[in-house]
């Protein structure tokens, strides 16, 4: 996607949808009250919750490994792009 069309956003929160018993992460454009809910898996919610809370796992999680590889190769994560939503995930 063209960077000019990208919308700078932030994590709004992490919750449990009681009707489906599925975790939901909300993403909000910075400076907006709009909310994009994305239903995610329980493991992903746990990992995101740990990261948001600043709690370190005793062993590296998948995202920790990827971060270490990117950093070791001199790279940086500049952006995350959501390209599609299928069946609310």
PDB file of N, CA and C in Angstrom:
ATOM      1  N   UNK A   1       0.851  -1.179   0.000  1.00  0.00           N
ATOM      2  CA  UNK A   1       0.000   0.000   0.000  1.00  0.00           C
ATOM      3  C   UNK A   1       0.890   1.234   0.000  1.00  0.00           C
ATOM      4  N   UNK A   2       0.446   2.243  -0.700  1.00  0.00           N
ATOM      5  CA  UNK A   2       1.144   3.521  -0.750  1.00  0.00           C
ATOM      6  C   UNK A   2       1.173   4.130   0.650  1.00  0.00           C
ATOM      7  N   UNK A   3       2.365   4.557   1.103  1.00  0.00           N
ATOM      8  CA  UNK A   3       2.501   5.130   2.448  1.00  0.00           C
ATOM      9  C   UNK A   3       1.561   6.310   2.678  1.00  0.00           C
ATOM     10  N   UNK A   4       1.212   7.039   1.630  1.00  0.00           N
ATOM     11  CA  UNK A   4       0.315   8.184   1.779  1.00  0.00           C
ATOM     12  C   UNK A   4      -1.086   7.737   2.196  1.00  0.00           C
ATOM     13  N   UNK A   5      -1.446   6.487   1.905  1.00  0.00           N
ATOM     14  CA  UNK A   5      -2.766   5.966   2.258  1.00  0.00           C
ATOM     15  C   UNK A   5      -2.770   5.246   3.605  1.00  0.00           C
ATOM     16  N   UNK A   6      -1.596   5.078   4.201  1.00  0.00           N
ATOM     17  CA  UNK A   6      -1.503   4.398   5.493  1.00  0.00           C
ATOM     18  C   UNK A   6      -2.087   5.294   6.582  1.00  0.00           C
ATOM     19  N   UNK A   7      -2.722   4.676   7.570  1.00  0.00           N
ATOM     20  CA  UNK A   7      -3.305   5.410   8.699  1.00  0.00           C
ATOM     21  C   UNK A   7      -2.538   5.034   9.952  1.00  0.00           C
ATOM     22  N   UNK A   8      -1.868   6.007  10.558  1.00  0.00           N
ATOM     23  CA  UNK A   8      -1.103   5.752  11.776  1.00  0.00           C
ATOM     24  C   UNK A   8      -2.072   5.402  12.895  1.00  0.00           C
ATOM     25  N   UNK A   9      -1.891   4.231  13.496  1.00  0.00           N
ATOM     26  CA  UNK A   9      -2.822   3.726  14.505  1.00  0.00           C
ATOM     27  C   UNK A   9      -2.078   3.202  15.718  1.00  0.00           C
ATOM     28  N   UNK A  10      -2.855   2.879  16.743  1.00  0.00           N
ATOM     29  CA  UNK A  10      -2.276   2.330  17.969  1.00  0.00           C
ATOM     30  C   UNK A  10      -3.216   1.268  18.530  1.00  0.00           C
ATOM     31  N   UNK A  11      -2.667   0.411  19.369  1.00  0.00           N
ATOM     32  CA  UNK A  11      -3.493  -0.590  20.032  1.00  0.00           C
ATOM     33  C   UNK A  11      -4.376   0.125  21.039  1.00  0.00           C
ATOM     34  N   UNK A  12      -5.673  -0.094  20.927  1.00  0.00           N
ATOM     35  CA  UNK A  12      -6.614   0.532  21.851  1.00  0.00           C
ATOM     36  C   UNK A  12      -6.822  -0.309  23.096  1.00  0.00           C
ATOM     37  N   UNK A  13      -6.854  -1.618  22.920  1.00  0.00           N
ATOM     38  CA  UNK A  13      -7.070  -2.489  24.068  1.00  0.00           C
ATOM     39  C   UNK A  13      -7.133  -3.945  23.672  1.00  0.00           C
ATOM     40  N   UNK A  14      -7.206  -4.771  24.673  1.00  0.00           N
ATOM     41  CA  UNK A  14      -7.283  -6.218  24.506  1.00  0.00           C
ATOM     42  C   UNK A  14      -8.401  -6.684  25.423  1.00  0.00           C
ATOM     43  N   UNK A  15      -9.362  -7.425  24.876  1.00  0.00           N
ATOM     44  CA  UNK A  15     -10.521  -7.835  25.671  1.00  0.00           C
ATOM     45  C   UNK A  15     -10.980  -9.221  25.241  1.00  0.00           C
ATOM     46  N   UNK A  16     -11.979  -9.735  25.934  1.00  0.00           N
ATOM     47  CA  UNK A  16     -12.565 -11.024  25.607  1.00  0.00           C
ATOM     48  C   UNK A  16     -14.004 -10.798  25.170  1.00  0.00           C
ATOM     49  N   UNK A  17     -14.341 -11.276  23.983  1.00  0.00           N
ATOM     50  CA  UNK A  17     -15.716 -11.214  23.490  1.00  0.00           C
ATOM     51  C   UNK A  17     -16.488 -12.332  24.186  1.00  0.00           C
ATOM     52  N   UNK A  18     -17.370 -11.965  25.092  1.00  0.00           N
ATOM     53  CA  UNK A  18     -18.067 -12.972  25.902  1.00  0.00           C
ATOM     54  C   UNK A  18     -19.053 -13.804  25.090  1.00  0.00           C
ATOM     55  N   UNK A  19     -19.502 -13.298  23.945  1.00  0.00           N
ATOM     56  CA  UNK A  19     -20.438 -14.076  23.134  1.00  0.00           C
ATOM     57  C   UNK A  19     -19.745 -15.200  22.370  1.00  0.00           C
ATOM     58  N   UNK A  20     -18.482 -14.998  22.015  1.00  0.00           N
ATOM     59  CA  UNK A  20     -17.739 -16.019  21.266  1.00  0.00           C
ATOM     60  C   UNK A  20     -16.611 -16.641  22.081  1.00  0.00           C
ATOM     61  N   UNK A  21     -16.357 -16.083  23.263  1.00  0.00           N
ATOM     62  CA  UNK A  21     -15.235 -16.505  24.113  1.00  0.00           C
ATOM     63  C   UNK A  21     -13.898 -16.374  23.380  1.00  0.00           C
ATOM     64  N   UNK A  22     -13.819 -15.379  22.510  1.00  0.00           N
ATOM     65  CA  UNK A  22     -12.603 -15.140  21.738  1.00  0.00           C
ATOM     66  C   UNK A  22     -11.985 -13.804  22.122  1.00  0.00           C
ATOM     67  N   UNK A  23     -10.659 -13.754  22.179  1.00  0.00           N
ATOM     68  CA  UNK A  23      -9.985 -12.484  22.449  1.00  0.00           C
ATOM     69  C   UNK A  23     -10.142 -11.522  21.269  1.00  0.00           C
ATOM     70  N   UNK A  24     -10.195 -10.251  21.587  1.00  0.00           N
ATOM     71  CA  UNK A  24     -10.322  -9.195  20.583  1.00  0.00           C
ATOM     72  C   UNK A  24      -9.288  -8.128  20.894  1.00  0.00           C
ATOM     73  N   UNK A  25      -8.550  -7.719  19.869  1.00  0.00           N
ATOM     74  CA  UNK A  25      -7.653  -6.577  20.017  1.00  0.00           C
ATOM     75  C   UNK A  25      -8.306  -5.428  19.260  1.00  0.00           C
ATOM     76  N   UNK A  26      -8.270  -4.243  19.831  1.00  0.00           N
ATOM     77  CA  UNK A  26      -8.834  -3.091  19.136  1.00  0.00           C
ATOM     78  C   UNK A  26      -7.705  -2.168  18.705  1.00  0.00           C
ATOM     79  N   UNK A  27      -7.843  -1.677  17.499  1.00  0.00           N
ATOM     80  CA  UNK A  27      -6.861  -0.757  16.934  1.00  0.00           C
ATOM     81  C   UNK A  27      -7.595   0.528  16.594  1.00  0.00           C
ATOM     82  N   UNK A  28      -7.007   1.658  16.965  1.00  0.00           N
ATOM     83  CA  UNK A  28      -7.633   2.961  16.734  1.00  0.00           C
ATOM     84  C   UNK A  28      -6.661   3.884  16.019  1.00  0.00           C
ATOM     85  N   UNK A  29      -7.140   4.583  14.986  1.00  0.00           N
ATOM     86  CA  UNK A  29      -6.300   5.606  14.377  1.00  0.00           C
ATOM     87  C   UNK A  29      -5.957   6.667  15.428  1.00  0.00           C
ATOM     88  N   UNK A  30      -4.725   7.120  15.437  1.00  0.00           N
ATOM     89  CA  UNK A  30      -4.297   8.130  16.406  1.00  0.00           C
ATOM     90  C   UNK A  30      -5.124   9.397  16.206  1.00  0.00           C
ATOM     91  N   UNK A  31      -5.687   9.907  17.314  1.00  0.00           N
ATOM     92  CA  UNK A  31      -6.498  11.116  17.277  1.00  0.00           C
ATOM     93  C   UNK A  31      -7.934  10.888  16.839  1.00  0.00           C
ATOM     94  N   UNK A  32      -8.355   9.632  16.772  1.00  0.00           N
ATOM     95  CA  UNK A  32      -9.715   9.319  16.337  1.00  0.00           C
ATOM     96  C   UNK A  32     -10.406   8.444  17.374  1.00  0.00           C
ATOM     97  N   UNK A  33     -11.718   8.500  17.390  1.00  0.00           N
ATOM     98  CA  UNK A  33     -12.486   7.639  18.286  1.00  0.00           C
ATOM     99  C   UNK A  33     -12.933   6.357  17.588  1.00  0.00           C
ATOM    100  N   UNK A  34     -12.586   6.201  16.312  1.00  0.00           N
ATOM    101  CA  UNK A  34     -12.942   4.986  15.579  1.00  0.00           C
ATOM    102  C   UNK A  34     -12.186   3.799  16.161  1.00  0.00           C
ATOM    103  N   UNK A  35     -12.812   2.628  16.102  1.00  0.00           N
ATOM    104  CA  UNK A  35     -12.191   1.418  16.637  1.00  0.00           C
ATOM    105  C   UNK A  35     -12.318   0.305  15.601  1.00  0.00           C
ATOM    106  N   UNK A  36     -11.219  -0.391  15.365  1.00  0.00           N
ATOM    107  CA  UNK A  36     -11.228  -1.568  14.506  1.00  0.00           C
ATOM    108  C   UNK A  36     -11.007  -2.785  15.396  1.00  0.00           C
ATOM    109  N   UNK A  37     -12.063  -3.586  15.640  1.00  0.00           N
ATOM    110  CA  UNK A  37     -11.869  -4.792  16.446  1.00  0.00           C
ATOM    111  C   UNK A  37     -11.368  -5.929  15.559  1.00  0.00           C
ATOM    112  N   UNK A  38     -10.390  -6.669  16.050  1.00  0.00           N
ATOM    113  CA  UNK A  38      -9.872  -7.827  15.324  1.00  0.00           C
ATOM    114  C   UNK A  38      -9.863  -9.010  16.283  1.00  0.00           C
ATOM    115  N   UNK A  39     -10.622 -10.045  15.941  1.00  0.00           N
ATOM    116  CA  UNK A  39     -10.662 -11.246  16.773  1.00  0.00           C
ATOM    117  C   UNK A  39      -9.394 -12.040  16.515  1.00  0.00           C
ATOM    118  N   UNK A  40      -8.730 -12.454  17.581  1.00  0.00           N
ATOM    119  CA  UNK A  40      -7.454 -13.158  17.478  1.00  0.00           C
ATOM    120  C   UNK A  40      -7.514 -14.432  18.313  1.00  0.00           C
ATOM    121  N   UNK A  41      -6.486 -15.244  18.205  1.00  0.00           N
ATOM    122  CA  UNK A  41      -6.422 -16.477  18.976  1.00  0.00           C
ATOM    123  C   UNK A  41      -6.001 -16.221  20.419  1.00  0.00           C
ATOM    124  N   UNK A  42      -6.241 -17.212  21.263  1.00  0.00           N
ATOM    125  CA  UNK A  42      -5.900 -17.081  22.684  1.00  0.00           C
ATOM    126  C   UNK A  42      -4.387 -16.939  22.894  1.00  0.00           C
ATOM    127  N   UNK A  43      -3.586 -17.705  22.157  1.00  0.00           N
ATOM    128  CA  UNK A  43      -2.130 -17.606  22.304  1.00  0.00           C
ATOM    129  C   UNK A  43      -1.645 -16.213  21.902  1.00  0.00           C
ATOM    130  N   UNK A  44      -2.167 -15.708  20.787  1.00  0.00           N
ATOM    131  CA  UNK A  44      -1.759 -14.381  20.324  1.00  0.00           C
ATOM    132  C   UNK A  44      -2.154 -13.308  21.338  1.00  0.00           C
ATOM    133  N   UNK A  45      -3.345 -13.460  21.915  1.00  0.00           N
ATOM    134  CA  UNK A  45      -3.794 -12.500  22.935  1.00  0.00           C
ATOM    135  C   UNK A  45      -2.886 -12.543  24.157  1.00  0.00           C
ATOM    136  N   UNK A  46      -2.506 -13.745  24.559  1.00  0.00           N
ATOM    137  CA  UNK A  46      -1.606 -13.894  25.705  1.00  0.00           C
ATOM    138  C   UNK A  46      -0.266 -13.208  25.422  1.00  0.00           C
ATOM    139  N   UNK A  47       0.300 -13.449  24.234  1.00  0.00           N
ATOM    140  CA  UNK A  47       1.597 -12.860  23.880  1.00  0.00           C
ATOM    141  C   UNK A  47       1.509 -11.335  23.797  1.00  0.00           C
ATOM    142  N   UNK A  48       0.447 -10.817  23.201  1.00  0.00           N
ATOM    143  CA  UNK A  48       0.267  -9.363  23.103  1.00  0.00           C
ATOM    144  C   UNK A  48       0.081  -8.764  24.488  1.00  0.00           C
ATOM    145  N   UNK A  49      -0.714  -9.422  25.320  1.00  0.00           N
ATOM    146  CA  UNK A  49      -0.926  -8.948  26.688  1.00  0.00           C
ATOM    147  C   UNK A  49       0.364  -8.894  27.485  1.00  0.00           C
ATOM    148  N   UNK A  50       1.211  -9.914  27.328  1.00  0.00           N
ATOM    149  CA  UNK A  50       2.513  -9.933  28.007  1.00  0.00           C
ATOM    150  C   UNK A  50       3.358  -8.740  27.552  1.00  0.00           C
ATOM    151  N   UNK A  51       3.377  -8.500  26.255  1.00  0.00           N
ATOM    152  CA  UNK A  51       4.184  -7.405  25.702  1.00  0.00           C
ATOM    153  C   UNK A  51       3.653  -6.050  26.170  1.00  0.00           C
ATOM    154  N   UNK A  52       2.345  -5.857  26.116  1.00  0.00           N
ATOM    155  CA  UNK A  52       1.741  -4.593  26.561  1.00  0.00           C
ATOM    156  C   UNK A  52       2.042  -4.335  28.030  1.00  0.00           C
ATOM    157  N   UNK A  53       2.001  -5.389  28.832  1.00  0.00           N
ATOM    158  CA  UNK A  53       2.226  -5.262  30.278  1.00  0.00           C
ATOM    159  C   UNK A  53       3.701  -5.169  30.648  1.00  0.00           C
ATOM    160  N   UNK A  54       4.578  -5.405  29.682  1.00  0.00           N
ATOM    161  CA  UNK A  54       6.010  -5.363  29.961  1.00  0.00           C
ATOM    162  C   UNK A  54       6.505  -6.566  30.741  1.00  0.00           C
ATOM    163  N   UNK A  55       5.766  -7.670  30.670  1.00  0.00           N
ATOM    164  CA  UNK A  55       6.153  -8.891  31.379  1.00  0.00           C
ATOM    165  C   UNK A  55       6.975  -9.763  30.440  1.00  0.00           C
ATOM    166  N   UNK A  56       8.169 -10.115  30.872  1.00  0.00           N
ATOM    167  CA  UNK A  56       9.047 -10.949  30.056  1.00  0.00           C
ATOM    168  C   UNK A  56       8.775 -12.423  30.329  1.00  0.00           C
ATOM    169  N   UNK A  57       8.774 -13.198  29.271  1.00  0.00           N
ATOM    170  CA  UNK A  57       8.610 -14.644  29.384  1.00  0.00           C
ATOM    171  C   UNK A  57       9.960 -15.263  29.740  1.00  0.00           C
ATOM    172  N   UNK A  58       9.936 -16.400  30.423  1.00  0.00           N
ATOM    173  CA  UNK A  58      11.192 -17.077  30.767  1.00  0.00           C
ATOM    174  C   UNK A  58      11.922 -17.534  29.512  1.00  0.00           C
ATOM    175  N   UNK A  59      11.159 -17.892  28.501  1.00  0.00           N
ATOM    176  CA  UNK A  59      11.743 -18.303  27.222  1.00  0.00           C
ATOM    177  C   UNK A  59      11.228 -17.359  26.146  1.00  0.00           C
ATOM    178  N   UNK A  60      12.036 -17.112  25.121  1.00  0.00           N
ATOM    179  CA  UNK A  60      11.597 -16.195  24.061  1.00  0.00           C
ATOM    180  C   UNK A  60      10.358 -16.732  23.341  1.00  0.00           C
ATOM    181  N   UNK A  61       9.446 -15.836  23.029  1.00  0.00           N
ATOM    182  CA  UNK A  61       8.269 -16.187  22.243  1.00  0.00           C
ATOM    183  C   UNK A  61       8.585 -15.954  20.766  1.00  0.00           C
ATOM    184  N   UNK A  62       7.692 -16.372  19.896  1.00  0.00           N
ATOM    185  CA  UNK A  62       7.930 -16.258  18.455  1.00  0.00           C
ATOM    186  C   UNK A  62       8.279 -14.833  18.046  1.00  0.00           C
ATOM    187  N   UNK A  63       7.539 -13.848  18.555  1.00  0.00           N
ATOM    188  CA  UNK A  63       7.817 -12.460  18.166  1.00  0.00           C
ATOM    189  C   UNK A  63       9.162 -11.988  18.720  1.00  0.00           C
ATOM    190  N   UNK A  64       9.588 -12.531  19.872  1.00  0.00           N
ATOM    191  CA  UNK A  64      10.910 -12.187  20.416  1.00  0.00           C
ATOM    192  C   UNK A  64      12.007 -12.691  19.487  1.00  0.00           C
ATOM    193  N   UNK A  65      11.835 -13.914  18.983  1.00  0.00           N
ATOM    194  CA  UNK A  65      12.808 -14.496  18.059  1.00  0.00           C
ATOM    195  C   UNK A  65      12.886 -13.670  16.778  1.00  0.00           C
ATOM    196  N   UNK A  66      11.735 -13.316  16.220  1.00  0.00           N
ATOM    197  CA  UNK A  66      11.733 -12.511  14.996  1.00  0.00           C
ATOM    198  C   UNK A  66      12.392 -11.150  15.225  1.00  0.00           C
ATOM    199  N   UNK A  67      12.096 -10.520  16.358  1.00  0.00           N
ATOM    200  CA  UNK A  67      12.705  -9.232  16.680  1.00  0.00           C
ATOM    201  C   UNK A  67      14.222  -9.372  16.766  1.00  0.00           C
ATOM    202  N   UNK A  68      14.697 -10.439  17.410  1.00  0.00           N
ATOM    203  CA  UNK A  68      16.143 -10.664  17.550  1.00  0.00           C
ATOM    204  C   UNK A  68      16.810 -10.880  16.199  1.00  0.00           C
ATOM    205  N   UNK A  69      16.165 -11.631  15.322  1.00  0.00           N
ATOM    206  CA  UNK A  69      16.726 -11.881  13.989  1.00  0.00           C
ATOM    207  C   UNK A  69      16.797 -10.582  13.195  1.00  0.00           C
ATOM    208  N   UNK A  70      15.718  -9.818  13.202  1.00  0.00           N
ATOM    209  CA  UNK A  70      15.692  -8.543  12.471  1.00  0.00           C
ATOM    210  C   UNK A  70      16.772  -7.606  12.996  1.00  0.00           C
ATOM    211  N   UNK A  71      16.884  -7.506  14.318  1.00  0.00           N
ATOM    212  CA  UNK A  71      17.880  -6.626  14.943  1.00  0.00           C
ATOM    213  C   UNK A  71      19.300  -7.090  14.620  1.00  0.00           C
ATOM    214  N   UNK A  72      19.548  -8.408  14.686  1.00  0.00           N
ATOM    215  CA  UNK A  72      20.885  -8.951  14.410  1.00  0.00           C
ATOM    216  C   UNK A  72      21.315  -8.687  12.970  1.00  0.00           C
ATOM    217  N   UNK A  73      20.345  -8.601  12.076  1.00  0.00           N
ATOM    218  CA  UNK A  73      20.658  -8.348  10.669  1.00  0.00           C
ATOM    219  C   UNK A  73      20.710  -6.854  10.356  1.00  0.00           C
ATOM    220  N   UNK A  74      20.565  -6.014  11.401  1.00  0.00           N
ATOM    221  CA  UNK A  74      20.645  -4.570  11.208  1.00  0.00           C
ATOM    222  C   UNK A  74      19.352  -3.943  10.707  1.00  0.00           C
ATOM    223  N   UNK A  75      18.272  -4.683  10.788  1.00  0.00           N
ATOM    224  CA  UNK A  75      16.994  -4.173  10.300  1.00  0.00           C
ATOM    225  C   UNK A  75      16.160  -3.546  11.400  1.00  0.00           C
ATOM    226  N   UNK A  76      15.097  -2.901  10.998  1.00  0.00           N
ATOM    227  CA  UNK A  76      14.121  -2.322  11.924  1.00  0.00           C
ATOM    228  C   UNK A  76      12.723  -2.560  11.351  1.00  0.00           C
ATOM    229  N   UNK A  77      11.737  -2.636  12.220  1.00  0.00           N
ATOM    230  CA  UNK A  77      10.347  -2.726  11.773  1.00  0.00           C
ATOM    231  C   UNK A  77       9.841  -1.297  11.638  1.00  0.00           C
ATOM    232  N   UNK A  78       9.539  -0.900  10.420  1.00  0.00           N
ATOM    233  CA  UNK A  78       9.092   0.469  10.161  1.00  0.00           C
ATOM    234  C   UNK A  78       7.582   0.609  10.221  1.00  0.00           C
ATOM    235  N   UNK A  79       6.868  -0.450   9.841  1.00  0.00           N
ATOM    236  CA  UNK A  79       5.413  -0.371   9.832  1.00  0.00           C
ATOM    237  C   UNK A  79       4.824  -1.774   9.820  1.00  0.00           C
ATOM    238  N   UNK A  80       3.580  -1.846  10.207  1.00  0.00           N
ATOM    239  CA  UNK A  80       2.795  -3.075  10.114  1.00  0.00           C
ATOM    240  C   UNK A  80       1.581  -2.730   9.274  1.00  0.00           C
ATOM    241  N   UNK A  81       1.310  -3.535   8.273  1.00  0.00           N
ATOM    242  CA  UNK A  81       0.229  -3.231   7.343  1.00  0.00           C
ATOM    243  C   UNK A  81      -0.850  -4.311   7.411  1.00  0.00           C
ATOM    244  N   UNK A  82      -2.074  -3.907   7.677  1.00  0.00           N
ATOM    245  CA  UNK A  82      -3.214  -4.824   7.632  1.00  0.00           C
ATOM    246  C   UNK A  82      -3.755  -4.752   6.212  1.00  0.00           C
ATOM    247  N   UNK A  83      -3.677  -5.871   5.503  1.00  0.00           N
ATOM    248  CA  UNK A  83      -4.081  -5.872   4.098  1.00  0.00           C
ATOM    249  C   UNK A  83      -5.471  -6.445   3.866  1.00  0.00           C
ATOM    250  N   UNK A  84      -5.970  -7.221   4.822  1.00  0.00           N
ATOM    251  CA  UNK A  84      -7.303  -7.814   4.653  1.00  0.00           C
ATOM    252  C   UNK A  84      -7.846  -8.265   5.996  1.00  0.00           C
ATOM    253  N   UNK A  85      -9.160  -8.291   6.086  1.00  0.00           N
ATOM    254  CA  UNK A  85      -9.849  -8.882   7.228  1.00  0.00           C
ATOM    255  C   UNK A  85     -10.769  -9.955   6.660  1.00  0.00           C
ATOM    256  N   UNK A  86     -10.593 -11.185   7.126  1.00  0.00           N
ATOM    257  CA  UNK A  86     -11.417 -12.294   6.647  1.00  0.00           C
ATOM    258  C   UNK A  86     -12.095 -12.944   7.832  1.00  0.00           C
ATOM    259  N   UNK A  87     -13.406 -13.018   7.782  1.00  0.00           N
ATOM    260  CA  UNK A  87     -14.191 -13.623   8.856  1.00  0.00           C
ATOM    261  C   UNK A  87     -13.857 -13.004  10.207  1.00  0.00           C
ATOM    262  N   UNK A  88     -13.697 -11.700  10.228  1.00  0.00           N
ATOM    263  CA  UNK A  88     -13.436 -10.900  11.433  1.00  0.00           C
ATOM    264  C   UNK A  88     -12.095 -11.201  12.090  1.00  0.00           C
ATOM    265  N   UNK A  89     -11.154 -11.798  11.364  1.00  0.00           N
ATOM    266  CA  UNK A  89      -9.801 -12.006  11.909  1.00  0.00           C
ATOM    267  C   UNK A  89      -8.769 -11.500  10.923  1.00  0.00           C
TER     268      UNK A  89
END
